[in-house]
N, CA and C of each residue as an Amber inpcrd file, in Angstrom:
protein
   561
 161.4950000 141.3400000 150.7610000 160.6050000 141.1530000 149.6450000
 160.7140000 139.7440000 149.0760000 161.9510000 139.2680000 149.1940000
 162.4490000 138.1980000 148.8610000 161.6120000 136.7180000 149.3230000
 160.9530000 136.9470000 150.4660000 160.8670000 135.9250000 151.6840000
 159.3380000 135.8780000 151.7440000 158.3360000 136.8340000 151.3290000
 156.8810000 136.3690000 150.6300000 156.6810000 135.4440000 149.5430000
 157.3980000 135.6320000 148.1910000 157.6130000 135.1040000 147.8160000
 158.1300000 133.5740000 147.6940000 158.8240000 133.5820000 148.6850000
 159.6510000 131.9750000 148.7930000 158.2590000 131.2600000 149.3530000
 157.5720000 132.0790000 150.5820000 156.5960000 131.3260000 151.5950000
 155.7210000 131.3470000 150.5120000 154.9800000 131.4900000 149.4010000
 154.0060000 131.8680000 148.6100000 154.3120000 130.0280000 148.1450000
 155.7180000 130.4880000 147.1500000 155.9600000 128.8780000 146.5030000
 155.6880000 128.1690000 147.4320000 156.2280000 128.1850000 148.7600000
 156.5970000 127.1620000 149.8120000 155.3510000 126.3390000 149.8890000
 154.0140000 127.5740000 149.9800000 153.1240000 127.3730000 150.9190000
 152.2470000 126.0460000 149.4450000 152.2340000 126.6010000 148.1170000
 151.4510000 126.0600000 146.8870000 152.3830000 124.9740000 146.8420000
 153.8490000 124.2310000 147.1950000 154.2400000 123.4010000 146.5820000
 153.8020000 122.3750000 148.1440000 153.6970000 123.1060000 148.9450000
 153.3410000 122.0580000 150.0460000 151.9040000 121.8740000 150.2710000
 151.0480000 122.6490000 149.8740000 149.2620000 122.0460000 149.6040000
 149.2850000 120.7130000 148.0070000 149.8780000 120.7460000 147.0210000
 150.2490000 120.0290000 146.5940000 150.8630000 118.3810000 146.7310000
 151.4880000 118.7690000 147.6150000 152.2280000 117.6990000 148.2520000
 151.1660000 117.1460000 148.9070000 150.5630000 117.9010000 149.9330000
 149.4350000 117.3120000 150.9060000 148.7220000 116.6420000 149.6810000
 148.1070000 117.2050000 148.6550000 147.2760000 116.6550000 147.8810000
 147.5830000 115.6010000 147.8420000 148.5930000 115.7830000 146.4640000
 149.2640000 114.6650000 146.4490000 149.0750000 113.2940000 147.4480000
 149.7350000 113.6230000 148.7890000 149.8830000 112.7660000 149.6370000
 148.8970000 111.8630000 149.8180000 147.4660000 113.1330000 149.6340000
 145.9470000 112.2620000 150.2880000 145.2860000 111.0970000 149.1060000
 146.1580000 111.1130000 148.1540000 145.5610000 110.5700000 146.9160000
 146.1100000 109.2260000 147.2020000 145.2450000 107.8210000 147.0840000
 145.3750000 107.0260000 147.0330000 146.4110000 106.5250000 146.3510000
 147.5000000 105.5490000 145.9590000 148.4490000 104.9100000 145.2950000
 147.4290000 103.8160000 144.5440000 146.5470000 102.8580000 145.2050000
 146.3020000 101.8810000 145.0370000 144.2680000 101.8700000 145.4930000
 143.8630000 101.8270000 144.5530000 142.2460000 101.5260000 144.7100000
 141.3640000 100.1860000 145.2530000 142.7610000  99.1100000 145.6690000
 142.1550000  97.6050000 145.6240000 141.3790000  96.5520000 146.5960000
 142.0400000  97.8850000 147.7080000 140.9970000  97.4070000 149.0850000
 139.6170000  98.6200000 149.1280000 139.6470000  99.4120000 148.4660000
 138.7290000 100.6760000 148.5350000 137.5180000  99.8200000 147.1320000
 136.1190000  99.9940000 148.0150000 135.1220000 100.2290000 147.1190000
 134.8140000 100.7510000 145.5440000 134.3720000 100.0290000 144.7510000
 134.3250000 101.2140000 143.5310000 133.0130000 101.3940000 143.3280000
 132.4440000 102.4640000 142.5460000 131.6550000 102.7680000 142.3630000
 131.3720000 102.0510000 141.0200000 131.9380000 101.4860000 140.6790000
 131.2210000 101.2670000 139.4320000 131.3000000  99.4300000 139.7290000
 130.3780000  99.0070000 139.2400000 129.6990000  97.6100000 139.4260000
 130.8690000  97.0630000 138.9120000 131.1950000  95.5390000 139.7790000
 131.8370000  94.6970000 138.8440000 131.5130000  93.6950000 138.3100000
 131.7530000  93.1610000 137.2090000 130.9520000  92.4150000 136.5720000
 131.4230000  90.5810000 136.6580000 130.2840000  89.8130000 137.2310000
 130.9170000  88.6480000 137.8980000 130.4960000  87.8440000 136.8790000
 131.5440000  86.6000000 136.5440000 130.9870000  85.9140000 135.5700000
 130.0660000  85.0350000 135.5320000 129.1610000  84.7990000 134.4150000
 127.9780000  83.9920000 134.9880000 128.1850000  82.4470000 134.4860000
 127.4970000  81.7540000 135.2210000 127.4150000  80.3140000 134.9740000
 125.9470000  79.7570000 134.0100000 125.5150000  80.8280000 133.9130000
 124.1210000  80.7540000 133.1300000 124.2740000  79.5140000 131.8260000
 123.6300000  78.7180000 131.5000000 122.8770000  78.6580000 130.3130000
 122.5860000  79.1700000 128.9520000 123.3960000  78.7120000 128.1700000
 122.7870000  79.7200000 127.1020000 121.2720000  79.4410000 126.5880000
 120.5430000  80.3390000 126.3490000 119.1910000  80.3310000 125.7880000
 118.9600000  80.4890000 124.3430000 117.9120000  80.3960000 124.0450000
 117.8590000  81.2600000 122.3320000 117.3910000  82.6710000 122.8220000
 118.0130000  82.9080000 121.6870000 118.0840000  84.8450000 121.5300000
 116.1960000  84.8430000 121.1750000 116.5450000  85.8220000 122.2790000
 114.8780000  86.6310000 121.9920000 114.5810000  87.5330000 120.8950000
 113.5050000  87.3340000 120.1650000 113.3490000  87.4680000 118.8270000
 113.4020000  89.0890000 118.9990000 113.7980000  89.3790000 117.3780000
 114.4830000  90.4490000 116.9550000 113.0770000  91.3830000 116.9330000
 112.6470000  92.5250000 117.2210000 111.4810000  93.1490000 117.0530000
 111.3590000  93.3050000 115.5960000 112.2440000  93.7000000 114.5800000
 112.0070000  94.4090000 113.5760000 111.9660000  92.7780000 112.4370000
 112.1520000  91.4790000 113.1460000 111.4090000  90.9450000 112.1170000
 110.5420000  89.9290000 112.8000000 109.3130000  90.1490000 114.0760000
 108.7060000  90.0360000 114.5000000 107.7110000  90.4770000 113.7880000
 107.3320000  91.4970000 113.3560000 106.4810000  92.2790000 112.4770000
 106.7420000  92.5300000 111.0710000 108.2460000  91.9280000 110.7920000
 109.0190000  92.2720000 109.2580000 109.0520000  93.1500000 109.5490000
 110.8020000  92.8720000 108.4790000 111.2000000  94.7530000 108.4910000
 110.7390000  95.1330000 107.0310000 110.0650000  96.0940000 106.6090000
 109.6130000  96.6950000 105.1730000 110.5690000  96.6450000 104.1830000
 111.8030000  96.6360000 105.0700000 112.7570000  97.1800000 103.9700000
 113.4420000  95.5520000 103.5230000 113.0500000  94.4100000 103.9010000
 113.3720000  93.2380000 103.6480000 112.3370000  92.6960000 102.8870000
 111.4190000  93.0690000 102.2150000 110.3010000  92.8720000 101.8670000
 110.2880000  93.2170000 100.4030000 110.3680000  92.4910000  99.1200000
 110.4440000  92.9210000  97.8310000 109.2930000  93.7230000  97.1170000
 108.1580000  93.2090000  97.5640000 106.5300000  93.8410000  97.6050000
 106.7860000  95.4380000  97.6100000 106.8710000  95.5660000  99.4810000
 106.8940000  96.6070000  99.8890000 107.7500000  97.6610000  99.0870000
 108.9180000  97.5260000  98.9370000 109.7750000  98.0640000  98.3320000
 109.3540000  98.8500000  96.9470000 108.6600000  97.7060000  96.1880000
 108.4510000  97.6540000  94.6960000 106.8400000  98.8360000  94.9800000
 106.1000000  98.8010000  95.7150000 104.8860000  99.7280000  95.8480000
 105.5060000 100.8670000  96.5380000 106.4670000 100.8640000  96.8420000
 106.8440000 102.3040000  97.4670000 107.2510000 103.0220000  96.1610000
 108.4490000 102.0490000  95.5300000 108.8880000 103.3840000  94.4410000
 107.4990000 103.2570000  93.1090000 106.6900000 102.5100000  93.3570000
 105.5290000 102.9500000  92.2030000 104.8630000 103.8450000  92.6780000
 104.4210000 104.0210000  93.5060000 103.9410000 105.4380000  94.6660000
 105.1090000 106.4980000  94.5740000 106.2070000 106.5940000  94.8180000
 106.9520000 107.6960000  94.7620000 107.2520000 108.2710000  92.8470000
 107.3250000 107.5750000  92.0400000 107.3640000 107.4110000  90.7400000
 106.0810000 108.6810000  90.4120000 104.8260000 107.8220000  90.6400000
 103.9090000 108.6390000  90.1280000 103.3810000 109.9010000  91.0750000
 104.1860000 109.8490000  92.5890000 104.1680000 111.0130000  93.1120000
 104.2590000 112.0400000  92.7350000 105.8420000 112.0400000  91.6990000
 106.6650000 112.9250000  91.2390000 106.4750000 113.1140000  89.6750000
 105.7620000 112.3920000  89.0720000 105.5660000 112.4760000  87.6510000
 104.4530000 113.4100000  87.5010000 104.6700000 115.0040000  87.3650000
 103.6910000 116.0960000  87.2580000 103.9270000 116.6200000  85.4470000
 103.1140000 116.9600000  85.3260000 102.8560000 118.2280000  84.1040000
 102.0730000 119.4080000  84.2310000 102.8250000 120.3910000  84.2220000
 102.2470000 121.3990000  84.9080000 100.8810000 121.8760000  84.0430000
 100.8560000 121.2970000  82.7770000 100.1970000 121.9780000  81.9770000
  98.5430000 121.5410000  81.9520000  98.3930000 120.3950000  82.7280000
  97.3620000 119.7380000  82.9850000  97.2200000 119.7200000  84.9580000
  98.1780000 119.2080000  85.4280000  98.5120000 119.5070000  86.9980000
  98.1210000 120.5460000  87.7090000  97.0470000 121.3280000  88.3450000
  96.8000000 122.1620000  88.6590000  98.1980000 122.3370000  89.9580000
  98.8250000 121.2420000  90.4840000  99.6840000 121.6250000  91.5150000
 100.2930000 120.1960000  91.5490000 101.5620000 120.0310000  92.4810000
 101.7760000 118.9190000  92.7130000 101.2290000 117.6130000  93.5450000
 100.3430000 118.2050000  94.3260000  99.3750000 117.1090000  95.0350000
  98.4980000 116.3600000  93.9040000  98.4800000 117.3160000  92.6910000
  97.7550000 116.3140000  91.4300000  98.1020000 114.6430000  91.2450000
  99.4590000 114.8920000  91.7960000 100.1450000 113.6890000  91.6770000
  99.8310000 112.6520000  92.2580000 100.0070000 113.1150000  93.6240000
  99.5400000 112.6330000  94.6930000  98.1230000 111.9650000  94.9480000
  97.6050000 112.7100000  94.1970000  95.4790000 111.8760000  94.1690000
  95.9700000 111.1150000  93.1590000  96.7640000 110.9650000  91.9600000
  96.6200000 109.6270000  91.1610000  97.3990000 108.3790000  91.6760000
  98.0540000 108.8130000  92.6600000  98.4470000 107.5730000  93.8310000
  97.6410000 107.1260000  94.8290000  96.6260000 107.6050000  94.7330000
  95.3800000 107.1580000  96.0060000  94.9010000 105.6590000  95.8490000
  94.8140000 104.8020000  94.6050000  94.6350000 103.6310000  94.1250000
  95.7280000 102.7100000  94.9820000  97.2110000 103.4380000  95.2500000
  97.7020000 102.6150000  96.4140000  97.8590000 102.3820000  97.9100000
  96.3740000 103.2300000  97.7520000  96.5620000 103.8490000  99.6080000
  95.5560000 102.9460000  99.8970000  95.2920000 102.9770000 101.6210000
  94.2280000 102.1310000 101.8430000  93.1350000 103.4890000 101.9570000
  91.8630000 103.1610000 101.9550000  90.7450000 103.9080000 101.8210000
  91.2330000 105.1890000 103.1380000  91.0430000 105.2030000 104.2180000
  91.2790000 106.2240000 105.1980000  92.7690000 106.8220000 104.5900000
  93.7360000 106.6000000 104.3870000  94.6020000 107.4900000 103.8950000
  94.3530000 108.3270000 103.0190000  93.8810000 107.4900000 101.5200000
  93.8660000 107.9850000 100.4940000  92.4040000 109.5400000 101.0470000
  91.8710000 109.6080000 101.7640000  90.7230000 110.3600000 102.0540000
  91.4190000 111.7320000 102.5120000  92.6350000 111.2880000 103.0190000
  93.7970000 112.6190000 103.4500000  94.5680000 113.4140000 102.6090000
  94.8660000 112.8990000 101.3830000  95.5170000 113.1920000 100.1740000
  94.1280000 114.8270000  99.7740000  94.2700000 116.2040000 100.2720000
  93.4530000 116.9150000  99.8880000  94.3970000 117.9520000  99.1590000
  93.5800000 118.2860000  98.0630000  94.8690000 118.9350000  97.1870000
  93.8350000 120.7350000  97.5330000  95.6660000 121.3740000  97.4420000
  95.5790000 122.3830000  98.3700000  94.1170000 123.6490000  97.2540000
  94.2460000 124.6630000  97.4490000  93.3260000 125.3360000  96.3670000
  94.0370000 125.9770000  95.6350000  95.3350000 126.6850000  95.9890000
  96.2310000 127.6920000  94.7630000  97.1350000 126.6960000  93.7900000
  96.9430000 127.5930000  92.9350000  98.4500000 126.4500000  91.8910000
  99.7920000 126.5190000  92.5410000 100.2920000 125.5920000  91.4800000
 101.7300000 125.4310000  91.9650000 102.1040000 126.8570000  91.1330000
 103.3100000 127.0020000  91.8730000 104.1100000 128.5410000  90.6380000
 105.6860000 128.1000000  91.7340000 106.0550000 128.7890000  91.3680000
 107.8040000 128.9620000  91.2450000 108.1780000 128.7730000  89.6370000
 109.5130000 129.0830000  89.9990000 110.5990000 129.2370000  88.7970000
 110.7000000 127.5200000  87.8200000 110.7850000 126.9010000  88.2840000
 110.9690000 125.4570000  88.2610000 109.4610000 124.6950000  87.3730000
 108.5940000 125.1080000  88.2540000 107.0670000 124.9010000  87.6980000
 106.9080000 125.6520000  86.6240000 106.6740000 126.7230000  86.8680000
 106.6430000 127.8560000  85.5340000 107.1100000 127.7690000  84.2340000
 109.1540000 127.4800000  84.2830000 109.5010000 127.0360000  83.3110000
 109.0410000 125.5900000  82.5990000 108.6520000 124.6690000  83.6870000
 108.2070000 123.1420000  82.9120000 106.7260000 123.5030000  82.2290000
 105.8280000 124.2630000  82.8310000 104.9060000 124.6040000  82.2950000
 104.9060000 125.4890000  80.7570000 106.1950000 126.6540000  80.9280000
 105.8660000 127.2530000  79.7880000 106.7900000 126.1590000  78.0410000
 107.7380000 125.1760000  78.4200000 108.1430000 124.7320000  77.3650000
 107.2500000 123.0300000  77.5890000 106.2230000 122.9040000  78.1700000
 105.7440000 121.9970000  78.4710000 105.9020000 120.4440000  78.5730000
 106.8360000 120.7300000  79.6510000 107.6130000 119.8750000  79.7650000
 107.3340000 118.8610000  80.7450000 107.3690000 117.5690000  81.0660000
 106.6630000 116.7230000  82.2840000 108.0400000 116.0770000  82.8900000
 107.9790000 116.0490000  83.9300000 108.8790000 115.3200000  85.2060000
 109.2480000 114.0010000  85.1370000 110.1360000 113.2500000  84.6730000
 110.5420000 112.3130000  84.6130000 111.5070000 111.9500000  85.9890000
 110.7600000 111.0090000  86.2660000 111.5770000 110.6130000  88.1380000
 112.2400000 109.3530000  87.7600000 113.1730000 109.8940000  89.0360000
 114.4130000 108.4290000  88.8350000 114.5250000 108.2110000  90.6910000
 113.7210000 107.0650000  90.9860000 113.8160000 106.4710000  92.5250000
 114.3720000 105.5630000  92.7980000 114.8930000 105.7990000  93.9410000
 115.8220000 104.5620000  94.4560000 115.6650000 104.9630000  96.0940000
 115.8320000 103.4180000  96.6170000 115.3380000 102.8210000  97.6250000
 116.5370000 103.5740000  98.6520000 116.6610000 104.2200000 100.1340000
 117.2480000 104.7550000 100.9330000 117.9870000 103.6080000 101.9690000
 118.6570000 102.9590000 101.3060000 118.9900000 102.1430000 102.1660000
 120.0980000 102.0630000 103.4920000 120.3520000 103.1040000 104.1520000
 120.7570000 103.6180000 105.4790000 119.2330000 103.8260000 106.2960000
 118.6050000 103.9240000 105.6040000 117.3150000 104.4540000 106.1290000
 116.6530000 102.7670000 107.1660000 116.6020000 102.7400000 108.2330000
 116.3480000 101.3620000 109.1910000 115.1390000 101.8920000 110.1030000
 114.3690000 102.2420000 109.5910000 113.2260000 102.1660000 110.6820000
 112.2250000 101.0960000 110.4360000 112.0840000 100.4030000 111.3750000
 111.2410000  99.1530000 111.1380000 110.0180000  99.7650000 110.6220000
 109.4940000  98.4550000 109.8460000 108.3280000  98.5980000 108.5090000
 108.0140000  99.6770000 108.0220000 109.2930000 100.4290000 107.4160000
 108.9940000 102.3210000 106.7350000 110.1640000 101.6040000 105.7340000
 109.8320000 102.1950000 104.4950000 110.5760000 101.9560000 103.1790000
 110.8330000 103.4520000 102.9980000 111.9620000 104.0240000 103.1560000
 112.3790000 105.0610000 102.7410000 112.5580000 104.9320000 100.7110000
 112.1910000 106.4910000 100.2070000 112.6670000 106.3060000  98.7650000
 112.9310000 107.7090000  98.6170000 114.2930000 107.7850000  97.6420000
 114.0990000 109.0770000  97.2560000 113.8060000 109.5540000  95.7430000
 113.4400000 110.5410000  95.4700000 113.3110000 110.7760000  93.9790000
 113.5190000 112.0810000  93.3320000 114.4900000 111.7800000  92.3850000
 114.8160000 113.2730000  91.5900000 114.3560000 113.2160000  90.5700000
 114.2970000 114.3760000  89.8230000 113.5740000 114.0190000  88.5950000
 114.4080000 115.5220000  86.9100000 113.8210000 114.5710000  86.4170000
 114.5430000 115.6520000  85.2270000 112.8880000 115.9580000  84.4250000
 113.1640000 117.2800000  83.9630000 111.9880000 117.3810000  83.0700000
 112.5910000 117.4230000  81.5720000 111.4930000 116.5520000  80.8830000
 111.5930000 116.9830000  79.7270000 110.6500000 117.0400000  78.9280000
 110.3540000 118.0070000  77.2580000 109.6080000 118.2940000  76.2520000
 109.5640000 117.1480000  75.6460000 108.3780000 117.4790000  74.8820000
 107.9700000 116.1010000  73.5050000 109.7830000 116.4160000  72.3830000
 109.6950000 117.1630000  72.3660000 111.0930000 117.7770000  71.7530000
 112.6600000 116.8590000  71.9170000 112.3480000 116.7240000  72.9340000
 113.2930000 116.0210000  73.2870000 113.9830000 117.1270000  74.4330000
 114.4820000 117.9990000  74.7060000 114.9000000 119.4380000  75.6640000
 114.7640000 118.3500000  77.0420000 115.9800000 118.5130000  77.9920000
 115.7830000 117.9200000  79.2050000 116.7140000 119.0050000  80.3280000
 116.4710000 118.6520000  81.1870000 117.0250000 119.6740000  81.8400000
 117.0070000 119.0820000  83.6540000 117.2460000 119.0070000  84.7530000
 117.2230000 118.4520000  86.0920000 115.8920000 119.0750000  86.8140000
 115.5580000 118.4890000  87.8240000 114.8550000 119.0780000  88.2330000
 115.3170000 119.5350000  89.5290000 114.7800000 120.6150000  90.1950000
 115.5580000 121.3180000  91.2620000 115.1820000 120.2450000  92.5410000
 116.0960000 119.8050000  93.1640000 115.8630000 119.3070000  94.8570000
 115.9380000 117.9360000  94.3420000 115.2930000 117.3190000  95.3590000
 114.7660000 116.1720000  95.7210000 113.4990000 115.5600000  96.7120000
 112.7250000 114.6720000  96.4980000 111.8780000 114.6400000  97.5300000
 112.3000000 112.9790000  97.8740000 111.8290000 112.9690000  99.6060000
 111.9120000 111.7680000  99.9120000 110.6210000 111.2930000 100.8070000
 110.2220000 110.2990000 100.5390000 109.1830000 109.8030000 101.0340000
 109.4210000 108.2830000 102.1620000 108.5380000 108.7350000 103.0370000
 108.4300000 107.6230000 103.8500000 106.8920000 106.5810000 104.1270000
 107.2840000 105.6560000 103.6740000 105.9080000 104.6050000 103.8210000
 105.8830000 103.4010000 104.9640000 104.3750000 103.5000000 105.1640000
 104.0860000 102.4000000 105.6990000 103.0200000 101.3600000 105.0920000
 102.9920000 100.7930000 105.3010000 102.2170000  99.3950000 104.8840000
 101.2730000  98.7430000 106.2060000 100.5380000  98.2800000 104.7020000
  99.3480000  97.3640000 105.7220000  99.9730000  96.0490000 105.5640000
  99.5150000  95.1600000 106.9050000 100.1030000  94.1060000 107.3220000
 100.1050000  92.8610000 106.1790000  99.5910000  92.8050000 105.4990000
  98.4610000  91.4150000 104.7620000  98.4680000  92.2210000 103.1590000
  98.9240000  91.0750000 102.3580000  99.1830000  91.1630000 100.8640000
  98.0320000  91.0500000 100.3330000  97.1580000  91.6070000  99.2880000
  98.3120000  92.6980000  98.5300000  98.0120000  93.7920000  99.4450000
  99.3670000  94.3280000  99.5790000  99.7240000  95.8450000 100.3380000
  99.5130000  96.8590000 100.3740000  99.1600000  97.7920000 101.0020000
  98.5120000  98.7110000 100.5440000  99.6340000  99.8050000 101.3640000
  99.0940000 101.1880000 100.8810000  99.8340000 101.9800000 101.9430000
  99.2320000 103.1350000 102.9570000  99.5590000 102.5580000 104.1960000
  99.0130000 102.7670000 105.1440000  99.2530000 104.1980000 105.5620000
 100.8080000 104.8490000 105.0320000 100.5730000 106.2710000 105.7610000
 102.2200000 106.7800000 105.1770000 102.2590000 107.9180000 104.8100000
 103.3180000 108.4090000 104.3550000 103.8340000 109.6040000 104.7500000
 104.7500000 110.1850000 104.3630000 105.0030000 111.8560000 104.7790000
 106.3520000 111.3580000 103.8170000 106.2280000 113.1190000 103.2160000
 107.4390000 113.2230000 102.1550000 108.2740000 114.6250000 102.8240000
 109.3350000 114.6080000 102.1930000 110.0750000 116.4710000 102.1560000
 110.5130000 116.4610000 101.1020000 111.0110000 117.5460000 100.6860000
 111.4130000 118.3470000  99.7100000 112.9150000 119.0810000  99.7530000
 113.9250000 118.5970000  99.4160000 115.0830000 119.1230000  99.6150000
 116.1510000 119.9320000  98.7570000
């Protein structure tokens, strides 16, 4: 019983070994697969221009910047009590769109309602937004912004507003700027 066993080890420590054996020590006369990289004698050139300020980047742009959060500002500045919904908002930002955008801005047919709306509506209270510019946000000529907002009464009563929305813009090429195309979320 003894002697299967031994040949068992024998047999796994000597396929091992073979392994072992077949394995190269040294890679230096053998081919590699992976490219080697030879040094060049080249020339230096000038660097080929950067794409994102070939066209400007938006987000380097003080203009751009400054019409995004006036667009996101009055995006978010609703009163429910006059506001049939929040796209209300949205058509009094059409003055910064270019004509074919602003024609897309269609406000939906039901009101706004939730908990959030409801309550600003019943102590009549309006949305006060606080925006600031997304600056991780790098997609060439798009000005990211985000905006939260607090509501408050003539009273003075303030309170947060639930989420956040963030908006993304584009721009027309040629000052004064207009905005060429957006999409927001809601978080």
């Amino acid at each position: 019983m003894k002697h299967p066993k031994i040949l068992t080890l024998a047999l796994a420590a000597g396929l091992v070994t073979g392994v072992a054996g077949c394995t190269p020590a040294s890679t230096e006369n053998e081919p590699s697969s992976i490219p080697s990289v030879a040094p060049t004698t080249a020339t230096p050139t000038a660097p080929a221009p950067s794409t994102s300020h070939e066209h400007g980047d938006a987000v380097d742009d003080p203009a751009k910047i400054e019409l995004a959060k006036q667009a996101a500002t009055i995006m978010t500045t609703w009163d429910p009590n006059k506001d049939f919904n929040r796209t209300a908002a949205e058509m009094r930002a059409k003055k910064l769109m270019t004509s074919e955008r602003a024609k897309e801005v269609i406000a939906p047919e039901r009101p706004a309602t939730g908990v959030e709306w409801l309550t600003a509506a019943e102590k009549k209270a309006t949305s006060k937004p606080t925006v600031k510019l997304m600056t991780e946000h790098h997609e060439q000529d798009t000005v990211a912004i985000t905006a939260t907002w607090q509501w408050v009464t003539k009273d003075g009563e303030s309170w947060a507003g639930e989420g956040k929305q963030t908006f993304y813009f584009t721009f027309t090429d040629t000052e004064p700027y207009k905005i060429r195309d957006y999409v927001s979320s809601i978080q």
